[in-house]
Amino acid sequence: MTAVATRRARVRESSATGGWHAISPLVTALLAAAGAFVVYRVFIRTGLGQTIDSASMRGGDIHHPQVNEVLSRTLNATQFVILGIVCVIAVVVGILRKRIDLAIGSAVLVVAANVVSQQLKAHLDRPDLDGTAMSNSFPSGHTAAAASVAFVLIMTFPRALRGAMGLLGAAYVAIVAVATVWAEWHRPSDTIAALLIVLACGALVMWVIRLRRAAGVRPALTPARVATFPLAMVGIICTAACLFGLASVAMSERVMPDLVSGRFAFLTGVAAIMAATAGTFYFWVRLTAGDPLPEQGGKVR
């Protein structure tokens, strides 16, 4: 009786885990999309939000033509050249691993994330509430391109490499995102929204892949702590720094003028970008580590 009861308990536990495993990407996608909407409502549709956002961008204070030229070439290459190369690499890796679903999913992720970002930038309204009369730049196309590149590499590479790819990808995307703000191409909110949009698109792709492979698979393995632990720590620390910085910049703008410097506002934006990057990559590494794999001879490939 004890053995039978234990077996039944394991079956119930497996069913519950499998149910959450199937819907967790969809939940992640909805939360990421909601996060992007909140960022838009706070930092684009309110005067204080726009003021803080613009102050963070202007605090970088870049006036070096050579630096701007290097950033421009690097970010343009990220958006156009590397996208095509990574799509090819992802397809090849997927074919070599006999995972055509990942190859197709990676292409869909890149196209969807970048098309959504460009369409939102073209059609979203940005009222002039901070007196700068600047055109809309929400969300950042460069950040969306960089993040989608990193996401598909993490998704298509073998499980053993995904932790390292997650850390490298997060570092690369953070540099690109901060560089766009430093060069005054984008505000911090633009880059954060782009990250959330890419996560939403990626999570939807992963949801479809899991639904397709739901039959005949066994539960996912635990994601690599080599990536999730440092990403979680960076996310927590940068979130705390960002919240403190936002409160200080808001007080400087509304209560105590000149309480903080422009450079402090810029560093607050950097902390926000780092927190968003760490958070999105944390969830993406966990989702891809939960990618269902078919059993072959008792082993999961």
PDB file of C-alpha atoms in Angstrom, residues 1-141:
ATOM      1  CA  MET A   1       0.000   0.000   0.000  1.00  0.00           C
ATOM      2  CA  THR A   2       2.811   2.380   0.851  1.00  0.00           C
ATOM      3  CA  ALA A   3       4.529   1.811  -2.499  1.00  0.00           C
ATOM      4  CA  VAL A   4       1.259   2.356  -4.361  1.00  0.00           C
ATOM      5  CA  ALA A   5       0.532   5.559  -2.431  1.00  0.00           C
ATOM      6  CA  THR A   6       4.038   6.839  -3.090  1.00  0.00           C
ATOM      7  CA  ARG A   7       3.702   6.092  -6.786  1.00  0.00           C
ATOM      8  CA  ARG A   8       0.363   7.915  -6.954  1.00  0.00           C
ATOM      9  CA  ALA A   9       1.825  10.914  -5.134  1.00  0.00           C
ATOM     10  CA  ARG A  10       4.657  11.056  -7.646  1.00  0.00           C
ATOM     11  CA  VAL A  11       2.199  10.912 -10.517  1.00  0.00           C
ATOM     12  CA  ARG A  12       0.181  13.792  -9.037  1.00  0.00           C
ATOM     13  CA  GLU A  13       3.369  15.803  -8.467  1.00  0.00           C
ATOM     14  CA  SER A  14       4.535  15.129 -12.016  1.00  0.00           C
ATOM     15  CA  SER A  15       1.161  16.201 -13.411  1.00  0.00           C
ATOM     16  CA  ALA A  16       1.223  19.446 -11.445  1.00  0.00           C
ATOM     17  CA  THR A  17       4.801  20.170 -12.522  1.00  0.00           C
ATOM     18  CA  GLY A  18       3.969  19.379 -16.119  1.00  0.00           C
ATOM     19  CA  GLY A  19       0.986  21.730 -16.049  1.00  0.00           C
ATOM     20  CA  TRP A  20       3.067  24.629 -14.767  1.00  0.00           C
ATOM     21  CA  HIS A  21       5.846  23.710 -17.175  1.00  0.00           C
ATOM     22  CA  ALA A  22       3.408  24.066 -20.075  1.00  0.00           C
ATOM     23  CA  ILE A  23       1.956  27.440 -19.100  1.00  0.00           C
ATOM     24  CA  SER A  24       4.953  29.174 -17.478  1.00  0.00           C
ATOM     25  CA  PRO A  25       6.189  30.664 -20.794  1.00  0.00           C
ATOM     26  CA  LEU A  26       2.737  32.125 -21.448  1.00  0.00           C
ATOM     27  CA  VAL A  27       2.625  33.630 -17.945  1.00  0.00           C
ATOM     28  CA  THR A  28       6.113  35.076 -18.489  1.00  0.00           C
ATOM     29  CA  ALA A  29       5.051  36.587 -21.814  1.00  0.00           C
ATOM     30  CA  LEU A  30       1.996  38.252 -20.295  1.00  0.00           C
ATOM     31  CA  LEU A  31       3.987  39.653 -17.363  1.00  0.00           C
ATOM     32  CA  ALA A  32       6.714  40.972 -19.678  1.00  0.00           C
ATOM     33  CA  ALA A  33       4.159  42.651 -21.941  1.00  0.00           C
ATOM     34  CA  ALA A  34       2.443  44.172 -18.904  1.00  0.00           C
ATOM     35  CA  GLY A  35       5.826  45.432 -17.685  1.00  0.00           C
ATOM     36  CA  ALA A  36       6.504  47.149 -21.003  1.00  0.00           C
ATOM     37  CA  PHE A  37       3.065  48.786 -20.822  1.00  0.00           C
ATOM     38  CA  VAL A  38       3.748  50.046 -17.279  1.00  0.00           C
ATOM     39  CA  VAL A  39       7.096  51.504 -18.386  1.00  0.00           C
ATOM     40  CA  TYR A  40       5.309  53.329 -21.202  1.00  0.00           C
ATOM     41  CA  ARG A  41       2.584  54.675 -18.948  1.00  0.00           C
ATOM     42  CA  VAL A  42       5.022  55.899 -16.275  1.00  0.00           C
ATOM     43  CA  PHE A  43       7.933  57.248 -18.319  1.00  0.00           C
ATOM     44  CA  ILE A  44       6.179  58.376 -21.502  1.00  0.00           C
ATOM     45  CA  ARG A  45       2.696  59.422 -20.398  1.00  0.00           C
ATOM     46  CA  THR A  46       3.577  61.331 -17.214  1.00  0.00           C
ATOM     47  CA  GLY A  47       5.506  64.571 -16.847  1.00  0.00           C
ATOM     48  CA  LEU A  48       7.661  63.423 -13.937  1.00  0.00           C
ATOM     49  CA  GLY A  49       8.468  60.163 -15.687  1.00  0.00           C
ATOM     50  CA  GLN A  50       9.568  61.961 -18.836  1.00  0.00           C
ATOM     51  CA  THR A  51      11.664  64.409 -16.817  1.00  0.00           C
ATOM     52  CA  ILE A  52      13.501  61.650 -14.946  1.00  0.00           C
ATOM     53  CA  ASP A  53      13.983  59.655 -18.143  1.00  0.00           C
ATOM     54  CA  SER A  54      15.411  62.614 -20.070  1.00  0.00           C
ATOM     55  CA  ALA A  55      17.646  63.651 -17.152  1.00  0.00           C
ATOM     56  CA  SER A  56      19.112  60.136 -17.079  1.00  0.00           C
ATOM     57  CA  MET A  57      19.849  60.314 -20.793  1.00  0.00           C
ATOM     58  CA  ARG A  58      21.412  63.781 -20.741  1.00  0.00           C
ATOM     59  CA  GLY A  59      23.554  62.948 -17.702  1.00  0.00           C
ATOM     60  CA  GLY A  60      25.949  60.895 -19.847  1.00  0.00           C
ATOM     61  CA  ASP A  61      27.163  64.160 -21.385  1.00  0.00           C
ATOM     62  CA  ILE A  62      28.918  62.797 -24.462  1.00  0.00           C
ATOM     63  CA  HIS A  63      30.532  65.364 -26.766  1.00  0.00           C
ATOM     64  CA  HIS A  64      33.229  63.287 -28.500  1.00  0.00           C
ATOM     65  CA  PRO A  65      32.643  62.785 -32.244  1.00  0.00           C
ATOM     66  CA  GLN A  66      35.061  59.851 -32.436  1.00  0.00           C
ATOM     67  CA  VAL A  67      33.307  58.012 -29.601  1.00  0.00           C
ATOM     68  CA  ASN A  68      29.910  58.644 -31.159  1.00  0.00           C
ATOM     69  CA  GLU A  69      31.179  57.372 -34.511  1.00  0.00           C
ATOM     70  CA  VAL A  70      32.438  54.135 -32.940  1.00  0.00           C
ATOM     71  CA  LEU A  71      29.157  53.662 -31.068  1.00  0.00           C
ATOM     72  CA  SER A  72      27.171  54.377 -34.210  1.00  0.00           C
ATOM     73  CA  ARG A  73      29.075  51.813 -36.279  1.00  0.00           C
ATOM     74  CA  THR A  74      28.930  49.207 -33.512  1.00  0.00           C
ATOM     75  CA  LEU A  75      25.205  49.604 -32.883  1.00  0.00           C
ATOM     76  CA  ASN A  76      24.332  49.682 -36.577  1.00  0.00           C
ATOM     77  CA  ALA A  77      26.293  46.468 -37.056  1.00  0.00           C
ATOM     78  CA  THR A  78      24.388  44.965 -34.136  1.00  0.00           C
ATOM     79  CA  GLN A  79      21.075  45.811 -35.734  1.00  0.00           C
ATOM     80  CA  PHE A  80      21.672  44.777 -39.335  1.00  0.00           C
ATOM     81  CA  VAL A  81      24.689  42.535 -39.859  1.00  0.00           C
ATOM     82  CA  ILE A  82      24.739  40.399 -36.719  1.00  0.00           C
ATOM     83  CA  LEU A  83      21.000  39.743 -36.899  1.00  0.00           C
ATOM     84  CA  GLY A  84      21.397  37.979 -40.230  1.00  0.00           C
ATOM     85  CA  ILE A  85      24.487  36.078 -39.118  1.00  0.00           C
ATOM     86  CA  VAL A  86      22.866  34.885 -35.895  1.00  0.00           C
ATOM     87  CA  CYS A  87      19.735  33.735 -37.692  1.00  0.00           C
ATOM     88  CA  VAL A  88      21.899  31.573 -39.954  1.00  0.00           C
ATOM     89  CA  ILE A  89      23.917  30.241 -36.994  1.00  0.00           C
ATOM     90  CA  ALA A  90      20.732  29.449 -35.062  1.00  0.00           C
ATOM     91  CA  VAL A  91      19.224  27.576 -38.013  1.00  0.00           C
ATOM     92  CA  VAL A  92      22.438  25.595 -38.557  1.00  0.00           C
ATOM     93  CA  VAL A  93      22.754  24.698 -34.866  1.00  0.00           C
ATOM     94  CA  GLY A  94      19.096  23.662 -34.752  1.00  0.00           C
ATOM     95  CA  ILE A  95      19.534  21.439 -37.802  1.00  0.00           C
ATOM     96  CA  LEU A  96      22.715  19.868 -36.443  1.00  0.00           C
ATOM     97  CA  ARG A  97      20.926  19.115 -33.159  1.00  0.00           C
ATOM     98  CA  LYS A  98      17.914  17.796 -35.095  1.00  0.00           C
ATOM     99  CA  ARG A  99      15.798  20.519 -33.469  1.00  0.00           C
ATOM    100  CA  ILE A 100      14.077  22.176 -36.406  1.00  0.00           C
ATOM    101  CA  ASP A 101      11.528  23.633 -33.997  1.00  0.00           C
ATOM    102  CA  LEU A 102      14.282  25.652 -32.298  1.00  0.00           C
ATOM    103  CA  ALA A 103      15.677  26.776 -35.644  1.00  0.00           C
ATOM    104  CA  ILE A 104      12.277  28.021 -36.784  1.00  0.00           C
ATOM    105  CA  GLY A 105      11.483  29.455 -33.366  1.00  0.00           C
ATOM    106  CA  SER A 106      14.707  31.465 -33.304  1.00  0.00           C
ATOM    107  CA  ALA A 107      13.912  33.041 -36.662  1.00  0.00           C
ATOM    108  CA  VAL A 108      10.366  33.854 -35.526  1.00  0.00           C
ATOM    109  CA  LEU A 109      11.688  35.370 -32.287  1.00  0.00           C
ATOM    110  CA  VAL A 110      14.124  37.693 -34.078  1.00  0.00           C
ATOM    111  CA  VAL A 111      11.598  38.831 -36.672  1.00  0.00           C
ATOM    112  CA  ALA A 112       8.718  39.267 -34.203  1.00  0.00           C
ATOM    113  CA  ALA A 113      10.727  41.152 -31.566  1.00  0.00           C
ATOM    114  CA  ASN A 114      12.220  43.595 -34.046  1.00  0.00           C
ATOM    115  CA  VAL A 115       9.029  44.143 -36.031  1.00  0.00           C
ATOM    116  CA  VAL A 116       7.016  44.791 -32.855  1.00  0.00           C
ATOM    117  CA  SER A 117       9.649  47.227 -31.584  1.00  0.00           C
ATOM    118  CA  GLN A 118       9.765  49.173 -34.841  1.00  0.00           C
ATOM    119  CA  GLN A 119       5.971  49.281 -35.166  1.00  0.00           C
ATOM    120  CA  LEU A 120       5.538  50.541 -31.615  1.00  0.00           C
ATOM    121  CA  LYS A 121       8.176  53.211 -32.151  1.00  0.00           C
ATOM    122  CA  ALA A 122       6.428  54.356 -35.325  1.00  0.00           C
ATOM    123  CA  HIS A 123       2.897  54.472 -33.903  1.00  0.00           C
ATOM    124  CA  LEU A 124       3.078  55.191 -30.162  1.00  0.00           C
ATOM    125  CA  ASP A 125       2.324  58.746 -29.105  1.00  0.00           C
ATOM    126  CA  ARG A 126       4.790  60.693 -26.983  1.00  0.00           C
ATOM    127  CA  PRO A 127       3.259  63.932 -25.633  1.00  0.00           C
ATOM    128  CA  ASP A 128       5.736  66.709 -24.861  1.00  0.00           C
ATOM    129  CA  LEU A 129       5.355  66.799 -21.083  1.00  0.00           C
ATOM    130  CA  ASP A 130       8.928  67.702 -20.141  1.00  0.00           C
ATOM    131  CA  GLY A 131       9.424  70.592 -22.576  1.00  0.00           C
ATOM    132  CA  THR A 132      12.158  68.911 -24.618  1.00  0.00           C
ATOM    133  CA  ALA A 133      10.047  68.495 -27.785  1.00  0.00           C
ATOM    134  CA  MET A 134      11.977  65.307 -28.572  1.00  0.00           C
ATOM    135  CA  SER A 135      10.526  62.744 -30.944  1.00  0.00           C
ATOM    136  CA  ASN A 136       9.438  59.312 -29.773  1.00  0.00           C
ATOM    137  CA  SER A 137      12.230  56.741 -29.415  1.00  0.00           C
ATOM    138  CA  PHE A 138      10.265  54.128 -27.433  1.00  0.00           C
ATOM    139  CA  PRO A 139      11.223  51.267 -27.557  1.00  0.00           C
ATOM    140  CA  SER A 140      14.898  50.947 -28.539  1.00  0.00           C
ATOM    141  CA  GLY A 141      15.392  49.067 -31.784  1.00  0.00           C
TER     142      GLY A 141
END
